[in-house]
Coordinates of C-alpha atoms in Angstrom, one line a residue:
M1 CA -21.0 -16.8 -28.5
T2 CA -19.1 -14.0 -30.1
P3 CA -17.6 -11.6 -27.6
D4 CA -19.3 -8.2 -27.2
L5 CA -17.4 -5.0 -28.0
Y6 CA -18.4 -1.8 -26.0
V7 CA -16.9 1.5 -26.7
P8 CA -16.5 3.9 -23.7
L9 CA -17.4 7.2 -25.2
V10 CA -15.4 10.3 -25.1
T11 CA -17.4 13.5 -23.9
P12 CA -16.7 16.1 -26.9
F13 CA -16.4 19.7 -26.0
T14 CA -17.4 22.7 -28.0
A15 CA -14.8 25.7 -28.6
A16 CA -16.9 27.5 -25.8
G17 CA -16.2 24.7 -23.3
G18 CA -19.6 23.0 -23.3
I19 CA -20.6 19.6 -24.1
A20 CA -21.0 19.1 -28.0
H21 CA -24.2 17.1 -27.8
D22 CA -24.6 16.7 -31.6
A23 CA -21.0 15.4 -32.0
L24 CA -21.6 12.9 -29.0
E25 CA -24.7 11.7 -30.6
A26 CA -23.1 11.3 -34.1
L27 CA -20.0 9.5 -32.5
A28 CA -22.4 7.1 -30.8
E29 CA -24.2 6.3 -34.0
E30 CA -21.0 5.8 -35.9
V31 CA -19.5 3.3 -33.6
L32 CA -22.6 1.3 -33.3
A33 CA -23.0 1.2 -37.2
D34 CA -19.3 0.1 -37.4
G35 CA -19.9 -3.0 -35.1
A36 CA -19.9 -2.1 -31.5
R37 CA -22.6 -3.9 -29.7
G38 CA -22.7 -1.5 -26.8
L39 CA -21.7 1.9 -25.4
V40 CA -20.5 3.0 -22.1
A41 CA -21.4 6.6 -21.0
L42 CA -19.5 8.3 -18.2
G43 CA -16.7 5.8 -18.1
T44 CA -13.1 7.1 -17.4
T45 CA -12.7 8.0 -21.1
G46 CA -15.9 10.4 -20.7
E47 CA -14.1 12.6 -18.1
P48 CA -17.0 12.2 -15.7
G49 CA -15.2 13.9 -12.7
S50 CA -15.0 17.1 -14.7
L51 CA -18.8 17.2 -15.6
D52 CA -21.2 18.7 -13.2
D53 CA -24.6 16.8 -12.5
E54 CA -26.5 18.5 -15.4
E55 CA -23.9 17.6 -17.9
R56 CA -23.8 14.0 -16.8
D57 CA -27.5 13.8 -16.9
R58 CA -27.4 15.1 -20.4
V59 CA -24.6 12.7 -21.6
V60 CA -26.7 9.8 -20.2
E61 CA -29.7 10.9 -22.1
V62 CA -28.0 11.3 -25.4
V63 CA -26.1 8.0 -25.3
G64 CA -29.1 6.1 -23.9
R65 CA -31.3 7.5 -26.7
V66 CA -28.9 6.2 -29.4
C67 CA -28.7 3.0 -27.8
R68 CA -32.4 2.5 -27.6
R69 CA -32.8 3.4 -31.2
A70 CA -30.1 1.0 -32.3
G71 CA -31.1 -1.9 -29.9
A72 CA -27.6 -1.7 -28.4
R73 CA -26.4 -2.4 -24.9
F74 CA -26.3 0.7 -22.7
V75 CA -23.9 0.9 -19.7
V76 CA -23.4 3.9 -17.5
G77 CA -20.5 4.7 -15.2
V78 CA -21.3 5.6 -11.6
G79 CA -18.0 5.9 -9.9
D80 CA -17.8 3.7 -6.9
G81 CA -21.7 3.9 -6.8
R82 CA -22.0 6.1 -3.9
R83 CA -23.5 8.9 -6.1
G84 CA -25.3 8.7 -9.3
L85 CA -26.7 5.3 -8.9
G86 CA -30.2 5.3 -10.2
R87 CA -30.6 9.1 -10.9
W88 CA -30.8 8.5 -14.7
K89 CA -33.9 9.2 -16.7
T90 CA -33.1 6.4 -19.2
A91 CA -32.2 3.3 -17.1
P92 CA -29.2 1.5 -18.5
D93 CA -28.7 -2.2 -19.1
A94 CA -26.1 -2.1 -16.5
A95 CA -24.1 0.3 -14.2
L96 CA -20.2 0.1 -14.2
A97 CA -18.9 0.7 -10.7
T98 CA -15.4 0.9 -9.6
V99 CA -13.8 -0.7 -6.7
P100 CA -13.6 1.9 -4.1
A101 CA -10.4 3.8 -4.6
F102 CA -7.9 5.2 -2.2
T103 CA -9.3 3.5 1.0
R104 CA -8.0 0.1 0.0
P105 CA -10.6 -1.8 2.0
G106 CA -9.4 -5.3 1.2
E107 CA -11.2 -8.0 -0.5
A108 CA -13.7 -8.6 2.1
G109 CA -14.5 -4.8 2.2
V110 CA -14.9 -4.9 -1.6
V111 CA -17.2 -7.8 -1.5
A112 CA -19.3 -6.1 1.2
H113 CA -19.5 -2.8 -0.6
F114 CA -20.7 -4.5 -3.9
T115 CA -23.2 -6.6 -1.9
A116 CA -24.7 -3.1 -0.5
L117 CA -24.6 -1.5 -3.9
A118 CA -26.4 -4.5 -5.5
A119 CA -29.0 -4.4 -3.0
R120 CA -30.2 -1.0 -3.7
S121 CA -29.5 -0.9 -7.5
G122 CA -32.3 -1.2 -10.0
V123 CA -30.0 -2.5 -12.7
P124 CA -27.3 -5.1 -12.8
L125 CA -23.7 -4.2 -11.7
L126 CA -20.3 -4.5 -13.5
V127 CA -17.4 -4.3 -11.3
Y128 CA -14.7 -2.1 -12.7
H129 CA -11.4 -3.5 -11.4
V130 CA -8.5 -1.1 -12.2
P131 CA -6.0 -1.5 -9.5
A132 CA -3.7 1.2 -11.0
R133 CA -6.4 3.7 -10.2
T134 CA -8.0 2.3 -7.1
G135 CA -4.9 0.9 -5.3
Q136 CA -6.9 -2.5 -4.5
Q137 CA -5.9 -5.7 -5.9
L138 CA -8.3 -8.5 -6.2
T139 CA -7.6 -12.3 -6.5
A140 CA -9.6 -14.7 -8.8
R141 CA -11.2 -16.0 -5.6
A142 CA -12.4 -12.5 -4.6
L143 CA -13.8 -12.0 -8.1
R144 CA -15.7 -15.3 -7.9
E145 CA -17.2 -14.1 -4.6
L146 CA -18.2 -10.9 -6.4
A147 CA -19.8 -13.1 -9.1
A148 CA -21.9 -14.9 -6.4
I149 CA -23.6 -11.7 -5.5
P150 CA -27.1 -11.4 -6.9
G151 CA -27.2 -8.4 -9.3
V152 CA -23.4 -8.4 -10.1
T153 CA -23.1 -9.8 -13.6
G154 CA -19.6 -9.2 -14.7
V155 CA -16.2 -7.3 -14.4
K156 CA -14.3 -4.8 -16.5
Y157 CA -11.0 -6.3 -15.9
A158 CA -8.1 -3.8 -16.3
V159 CA -5.2 -4.9 -14.2
G160 CA -2.5 -3.8 -16.5
G161 CA -1.3 -7.2 -17.7
I162 CA -2.0 -10.8 -17.6
D163 CA -0.7 -12.7 -14.6
A164 CA -1.6 -16.0 -12.8
E165 CA -4.8 -14.5 -11.4
T166 CA -5.9 -13.7 -14.8
V167 CA -5.4 -17.2 -16.1
D168 CA -7.1 -18.6 -13.0
L169 CA -10.2 -16.5 -13.5
L170 CA -10.6 -17.0 -17.2
G171 CA -9.9 -20.8 -16.9
D172 CA -12.8 -21.3 -14.6
R173 CA -15.1 -18.2 -15.1
P174 CA -18.2 -18.3 -13.1
A175 CA -21.4 -19.3 -15.2
G176 CA -23.2 -16.1 -16.4
F177 CA -20.3 -13.8 -15.2
D178 CA -19.0 -11.5 -18.0
V179 CA -15.2 -10.9 -18.0
L180 CA -14.7 -7.8 -20.1
A181 CA -11.1 -6.8 -21.2
G182 CA -10.5 -3.3 -20.1
D183 CA -6.9 -2.7 -20.9
D184 CA -6.9 -1.9 -24.8
V185 CA -3.2 -3.0 -25.1
F186 CA -4.0 -6.5 -23.3
A187 CA -7.5 -6.9 -24.8
P188 CA -6.6 -9.1 -27.7
A189 CA -4.7 -11.4 -25.5
L190 CA -7.6 -11.6 -22.9
L191 CA -10.1 -12.2 -25.6
A192 CA -7.9 -15.2 -26.8
L193 CA -7.9 -16.6 -23.2
G194 CA -11.7 -16.5 -23.0
A195 CA -12.9 -13.0 -22.0
T196 CA -16.4 -12.6 -23.0
G197 CA -16.0 -9.0 -24.5
A198 CA -14.0 -5.9 -24.3
V199 CA -14.4 -2.3 -23.3
T200 CA -11.8 -0.5 -25.5
A201 CA -11.5 3.3 -25.9
S202 CA -9.2 2.8 -29.0
A203 CA -12.3 1.3 -30.8
H204 CA -13.4 4.9 -31.3
L205 CA -10.9 4.8 -34.2
D206 CA -10.9 1.1 -35.1
T207 CA -14.4 0.0 -34.4
A208 CA -14.8 -2.4 -37.4
A209 CA -11.5 -4.0 -36.7
W210 CA -12.1 -4.4 -33.0
A211 CA -15.4 -6.0 -33.9
E212 CA -13.7 -8.3 -36.4
L213 CA -11.2 -9.4 -33.7
A214 CA -14.0 -10.2 -31.3
A215 CA -15.6 -12.3 -34.0
T216 CA -12.5 -14.1 -35.5
G217 CA -9.7 -13.9 -32.8
D218 CA -7.3 -13.2 -35.7
R219 CA -4.0 -13.1 -34.3
A220 CA -2.2 -10.8 -36.7
L221 CA -5.2 -8.3 -36.3
G222 CA -4.9 -8.5 -32.6
H223 CA -1.1 -7.5 -32.8
R224 CA -2.1 -4.5 -35.0
L225 CA -4.6 -3.3 -32.7
A226 CA -2.7 -3.7 -29.5
A227 CA 0.1 -1.6 -31.1
R228 CA -2.3 1.0 -32.2
A229 CA -3.9 1.0 -28.6
A230 CA -0.4 1.5 -27.2
A231 CA 0.0 4.7 -29.4
L232 CA -3.3 6.0 -28.4
F233 CA -2.4 5.7 -24.6
R234 CA 1.1 7.3 -24.8
E235 CA -0.4 10.3 -22.9
P236 CA -3.3 10.2 -20.5
N237 CA -6.6 8.7 -21.7
P238 CA -8.6 10.3 -23.5
T239 CA -6.2 13.0 -24.7
V240 CA -4.8 11.3 -27.8
I241 CA -8.0 9.7 -28.6
K242 CA -9.7 13.1 -28.6
A243 CA -6.8 14.6 -30.6
A244 CA -7.2 11.9 -33.2
L245 CA -11.0 12.2 -33.4
H246 CA -10.6 15.9 -34.0
A247 CA -8.0 15.4 -36.7
Q248 CA -10.6 13.2 -38.4
G249 CA -13.3 15.8 -38.1
R250 CA -15.5 13.8 -35.9
I251 CA -15.5 16.0 -32.9
P252 CA -15.3 19.8 -32.9
T253 CA -12.2 20.3 -30.6
P254 CA -9.6 18.0 -29.1
D255 CA -10.1 19.6 -25.6
V256 CA -10.2 18.1 -22.3
R257 CA -10.8 19.4 -18.9
L258 CA -8.4 19.9 -16.2
P259 CA -6.6 18.2 -14.6
L260 CA -6.0 16.7 -18.0
L261 CA -4.0 18.6 -20.7
P262 CA -4.4 18.3 -24.5
A263 CA -2.2 15.7 -26.1
G264 CA 1.0 16.9 -27.6
P265 CA 1.7 16.8 -31.3
R266 CA 4.2 14.0 -31.1
A267 CA 1.6 11.7 -29.6
L268 CA -0.9 12.5 -32.4
A269 CA 1.7 12.0 -34.9
G270 CA 2.6 8.7 -33.6
V271 CA -1.0 7.6 -34.1
R272 CA -1.1 8.8 -37.6
L273 CA 2.0 7.0 -38.5
G274 CA 0.9 4.0 -36.8
T275 CA 4.1 3.7 -34.6

């Protein structure tokens, strides 16, 4: 089966500071037309922490509507799941929930947390494992425990590299459990090792190429996309991606909300030059 490509959408802003709903809808339609099989609303790239409840609801509504029209997979980020789980008007195909941050509850605590979340979730859960943000490492053994929880169907795997635990997990992936590459720079390598898909913010700009990589596994293409991703992540995500989308005329401003600051001109120049 061909790996699935998901694009975690940015939240475009107007010059007045509100959400540019028309631009969000157009962007969602564009990346699906170019080969993405699904979209993530309110992932880290969408700056959910800077949005109020009404804005988050509206983003979910817009992205969900586009996905339903296109027959695409629709995923919503819910933070650690303690708020926002189940409050949407358009139910997604899955909810993306992070490992609890800052508290570092240990692997047993993480398993207990997702067991409780799955019991009250009306949709399947994807675990978002990103230890650079949460401070919590998980072994392949712990991820297999998570995979055994009814209602937990996959993991967005963003550990900042490829190590023995990565090889262990992908070498004996639980049946029916998706492992989605979540670090853009390492996503081509994880796909080569057997990841079932990728969630890549840089695919805003290279959607068709990422879809081709998922379908073919072309090594040279993977190298090019990894280099492009490195350029897009030279400053905090999604600042450079938004600057590039604005330069292309696809969103009305490159603006982000505090605590993020807009990308500098050197970062954008690096993307334009492909360096």
